[in-house]
Amino acid sequence: DSLEIRIAGGWVRDKLLGVESNDLDLAISSLTGTQFAQHFSNFISIHSNQKDLSLSKIAIIEARPDQSKHLETATSKFLNLELDFVQLRNESYHSDSRIPSDIRFGTPKEDAMRRDITINALFYNIHNDQIEDQTELGLEDLKNGLIRTPLPALETFQDDPLRLLRCIRFSSRFGFRLDDQIIQAAQSDQITMALQEKISRERIGI
């Protein structure tokens, strides 16, 4: 498969909102983030003789499921930009844990649909200079000031109840309203139980 690179998530959202951001998440189609970062570093060192175009040392951030870091990430700095390199992915969950039981390479659609909210699921495709809205809701929700989950909210929060807290945080940060599905799910016994069973008190500040 040909390699495709997309800028994902927060940078795309912030640019569309007119907010400056120098943190880029690069989603890679057919290599792990670590593999691509190493190739990118080698390419820069071979083809550039300008010191200011060098890539800083690549740091590998190990997976830390307890901190919602479910996948190893490579990070570096280039032209005053903070870069995180990750693979496009899909994941599955067991009913008794918010930590994915299986993480594998995914399509852009699968990667977008597993994200917490639609406005964080937008991609910028660097090959064709296009914004990709794989959920078909992200651009509309950004325009309308709505926090909504790509998948049904109840399903999303049962997989990872911490995402409910992230929805509330983003709603407060941007002044966006919460989708009715999120409010209904937050009031459900299933999510109350999932929060108690899957999230430590330290994670939710109790």
Short mmCIF file of C-alpha atoms in Angstrom, two decimals:
data_model
loop_
_atom_site.label_atom_id
_atom_site.label_comp_id
_atom_site.label_asym_id
_atom_site.label_seq_id
_atom_site.Cartn_x
_atom_site.Cartn_y
_atom_site.Cartn_z
CA ASP A 1 0.00 0.00 0.00
CA SER A 2 1.18 3.51 -0.73
CA LEU A 3 2.06 5.62 2.28
CA GLU A 4 -0.41 8.37 3.14
CA ILE A 5 0.10 11.09 5.74
CA ARG A 6 -2.65 13.11 7.36
CA ILE A 7 -2.63 15.76 10.04
CA ALA A 8 -5.25 14.69 12.55
CA GLY A 9 -7.39 16.08 15.29
CA GLY A 10 -6.69 19.19 17.28
CA TRP A 11 -4.51 21.08 14.79
CA VAL A 12 -7.15 20.77 12.06
CA ARG A 13 -9.93 21.81 14.43
CA ASP A 14 -7.98 24.80 15.73
CA LYS A 15 -7.01 26.02 12.25
CA LEU A 16 -10.65 25.95 11.16
CA LEU A 17 -11.53 27.93 14.30
CA GLY A 18 -8.79 30.47 13.52
CA VAL A 19 -6.72 29.41 16.53
CA GLU A 20 -2.95 29.11 16.17
CA SER A 21 -1.46 25.73 16.98
CA ASN A 22 2.02 24.30 16.62
CA ASP A 23 1.16 20.79 17.83
CA LEU A 24 0.69 18.39 14.93
CA ASP A 25 -0.49 14.78 15.15
CA LEU A 26 0.63 12.98 12.00
CA ALA A 27 -1.50 9.91 11.25
CA ILE A 28 0.36 7.42 9.06
CA SER A 29 -1.40 4.85 6.89
CA SER A 30 0.94 1.89 6.55
CA LEU A 31 3.79 2.32 9.04
CA THR A 32 3.82 2.73 12.78
CA GLY A 33 4.48 6.24 14.00
CA THR A 34 7.92 5.20 15.25
CA GLN A 35 8.88 3.63 11.92
CA PHE A 36 7.81 6.69 9.95
CA ALA A 37 9.54 9.12 12.32
CA GLN A 38 12.82 7.25 11.89
CA HIS A 39 12.49 7.28 8.08
CA PHE A 40 11.58 10.98 8.15
CA SER A 41 14.59 11.79 10.34
CA ASN A 42 16.92 9.89 8.00
CA PHE A 43 15.48 11.68 4.97
CA ILE A 44 15.96 15.11 6.56
CA SER A 45 19.54 14.36 7.62
CA ILE A 46 20.48 13.12 4.13
CA HIS A 47 18.76 15.78 2.03
CA SER A 48 19.15 18.90 4.13
CA ASN A 49 22.39 20.73 4.87
CA GLN A 50 20.66 23.50 6.82
CA LYS A 51 20.87 23.17 10.58
CA ASP A 52 17.48 24.79 11.10
CA LEU A 53 15.86 22.04 9.04
CA SER A 54 17.08 19.26 11.27
CA LEU A 55 14.67 17.10 13.20
CA SER A 56 15.23 17.05 16.93
CA LYS A 57 15.94 13.75 18.62
CA ILE A 58 12.98 11.40 18.32
CA ALA A 59 11.48 10.45 21.66
CA ILE A 60 9.43 7.30 22.00
CA ILE A 61 6.47 7.63 24.37
CA GLU A 62 5.52 4.17 25.54
CA ALA A 63 1.90 3.14 25.67
CA ARG A 64 0.39 4.19 29.03
CA PRO A 65 -3.19 2.93 29.15
CA ASP A 66 -3.68 4.40 32.63
CA GLN A 67 -3.16 7.83 31.06
CA SER A 68 -5.27 7.14 27.94
CA LYS A 69 -2.11 6.56 25.88
CA HIS A 70 -3.03 3.22 24.32
CA LEU A 71 -0.43 3.23 21.55
CA GLU A 72 3.30 3.91 21.40
CA THR A 73 3.91 7.38 19.96
CA ALA A 74 7.03 8.95 18.46
CA THR A 75 7.48 12.65 19.10
CA SER A 76 9.94 15.24 17.82
CA LYS A 77 10.32 18.92 16.98
CA PHE A 78 10.78 20.36 13.47
CA LEU A 79 10.71 24.04 12.45
CA ASN A 80 9.34 24.97 15.90
CA LEU A 81 6.50 22.49 15.43
CA GLU A 82 5.79 19.77 17.97
CA LEU A 83 5.20 16.57 16.02
CA ASP A 84 3.56 13.35 17.20
CA PHE A 85 3.68 10.37 14.84
CA VAL A 86 1.02 7.66 15.14
CA GLN A 87 -0.53 5.06 12.86
CA LEU A 88 -4.09 5.16 11.62
CA ARG A 89 -5.80 2.61 13.81
CA ASN A 90 -8.87 0.68 14.77
CA GLU A 91 -9.45 -0.85 18.18
CA SER A 92 -11.68 -3.23 20.12
CA TYR A 93 -12.65 -3.28 23.80
CA HIS A 94 -13.60 -5.85 26.41
CA SER A 95 -16.68 -5.00 28.44
CA ASP A 96 -14.75 -4.82 31.73
CA SER A 97 -11.96 -2.43 30.70
CA ARG A 98 -11.51 0.95 29.01
CA ILE A 99 -8.13 -0.22 27.69
CA PRO A 100 -8.39 -1.55 24.10
CA SER A 101 -8.01 -5.31 23.89
CA ASP A 102 -6.88 -5.11 20.26
CA ILE A 103 -5.22 -2.26 18.35
CA ARG A 104 -4.51 -2.69 14.64
CA PHE A 105 -3.96 -0.64 11.51
CA GLY A 106 -7.18 1.01 10.39
CA THR A 107 -8.58 3.03 7.53
CA PRO A 108 -9.06 6.80 7.84
CA LYS A 109 -12.78 6.13 8.37
CA GLU A 110 -12.15 3.59 11.15
CA ASP A 111 -9.65 5.91 12.84
CA ALA A 112 -12.06 8.85 12.72
CA MET A 113 -15.01 6.86 14.03
CA ARG A 114 -13.10 5.63 17.10
CA ARG A 115 -12.24 9.20 18.19
CA ASP A 116 -13.91 10.92 21.10
CA ILE A 117 -15.81 13.73 19.34
CA THR A 118 -16.52 14.65 15.73
CA ILE A 119 -14.63 17.96 15.77
CA ASN A 120 -11.51 16.04 16.84
CA ALA A 121 -11.96 13.50 14.03
CA LEU A 122 -11.11 15.80 11.11
CA PHE A 123 -8.08 15.12 8.91
CA TYR A 124 -5.99 17.35 6.68
CA ASN A 125 -4.65 15.26 3.79
CA ILE A 126 -1.26 16.71 2.88
CA HIS A 127 -1.23 14.95 -0.51
CA ASN A 128 -4.27 16.71 -1.97
CA ASP A 129 -4.56 19.72 0.36
CA GLN A 130 -8.06 18.67 1.43
CA ILE A 131 -9.93 18.55 4.73
CA GLU A 132 -11.42 15.08 5.22
CA ASP A 133 -14.53 14.74 7.36
CA GLN A 134 -14.79 10.97 7.62
CA THR A 135 -17.66 11.11 10.13
CA GLU A 136 -19.58 13.51 7.85
CA LEU A 137 -20.47 15.44 11.01
CA GLY A 138 -17.30 17.21 12.11
CA LEU A 139 -17.45 20.29 9.90
CA GLU A 140 -21.15 20.78 10.60
CA ASP A 141 -20.63 20.41 14.35
CA LEU A 142 -17.71 22.83 14.31
CA LYS A 143 -19.87 25.39 12.50
CA ASN A 144 -22.82 24.87 14.86
CA GLY A 145 -20.83 24.69 18.10
CA LEU A 146 -21.83 21.13 18.98
CA ILE A 147 -19.97 18.45 20.92
CA ARG A 148 -21.05 15.08 19.52
CA THR A 149 -19.55 11.58 19.43
CA PRO A 150 -18.95 9.89 16.04
CA LEU A 151 -20.57 6.67 17.28
CA PRO A 152 -23.63 6.53 19.55
CA ALA A 153 -22.67 8.22 22.82
CA LEU A 154 -23.72 5.29 25.01
CA GLU A 155 -21.49 2.91 23.04
CA THR A 156 -18.59 5.39 23.09
CA PHE A 157 -18.72 5.92 26.85
CA GLN A 158 -19.23 2.23 27.64
CA ASP A 159 -15.98 1.52 25.77
CA ASP A 160 -14.13 4.33 27.56
CA PRO A 161 -16.07 6.31 30.18
CA LEU A 162 -13.24 8.86 30.38
CA ARG A 163 -14.48 10.17 27.04
CA LEU A 164 -17.55 11.57 28.77
CA LEU A 165 -15.29 13.75 30.88
CA ARG A 166 -13.39 14.83 27.77
CA CYS A 167 -16.66 15.84 26.10
CA ILE A 168 -17.51 18.02 29.09
CA ARG A 169 -14.02 19.54 29.06
CA PHE A 170 -14.18 20.42 25.36
CA SER A 171 -17.68 21.82 25.78
CA SER A 172 -16.38 24.13 28.49
CA ARG A 173 -13.22 25.02 26.57
CA PHE A 174 -14.97 26.11 23.38
CA GLY A 175 -18.36 27.11 24.77
CA PHE A 176 -20.00 24.43 22.61
CA ARG A 177 -23.22 22.71 23.67
CA LEU A 178 -23.38 19.00 24.39
CA ASP A 179 -25.41 16.82 22.06
CA ASP A 180 -28.59 15.40 23.62
CA GLN A 181 -27.22 11.86 23.23
CA ILE A 182 -24.25 12.76 25.44
CA ILE A 183 -26.50 14.19 28.14
CA GLN A 184 -28.78 11.15 28.06
CA ALA A 185 -25.82 8.76 28.20
CA ALA A 186 -24.28 10.69 31.11
CA GLN A 187 -27.50 10.21 33.07
CA SER A 188 -27.73 6.48 32.38
CA ASP A 189 -27.06 3.79 34.96
CA GLN A 190 -24.76 1.97 32.49
CA ILE A 191 -22.34 4.89 32.28
CA THR A 192 -22.46 5.57 36.02
CA MET A 193 -21.48 1.94 36.56
CA ALA A 194 -18.82 2.06 33.83
CA LEU A 195 -17.24 5.14 35.43
CA GLN A 196 -17.10 3.33 38.77
CA GLU A 197 -15.72 0.10 37.34
CA LYS A 198 -13.32 1.32 34.66
CA ILE A 199 -11.97 4.66 35.89
CA SER A 200 -9.82 5.14 38.95
CA ARG A 201 -10.73 7.89 41.38
CA GLU A 202 -7.37 9.54 40.63
CA ARG A 203 -8.27 9.89 36.94
CA ILE A 204 -11.50 11.81 37.63
CA GLY A 205 -10.14 13.95 40.44
CA ILE A 206 -12.03 12.45 43.38
#
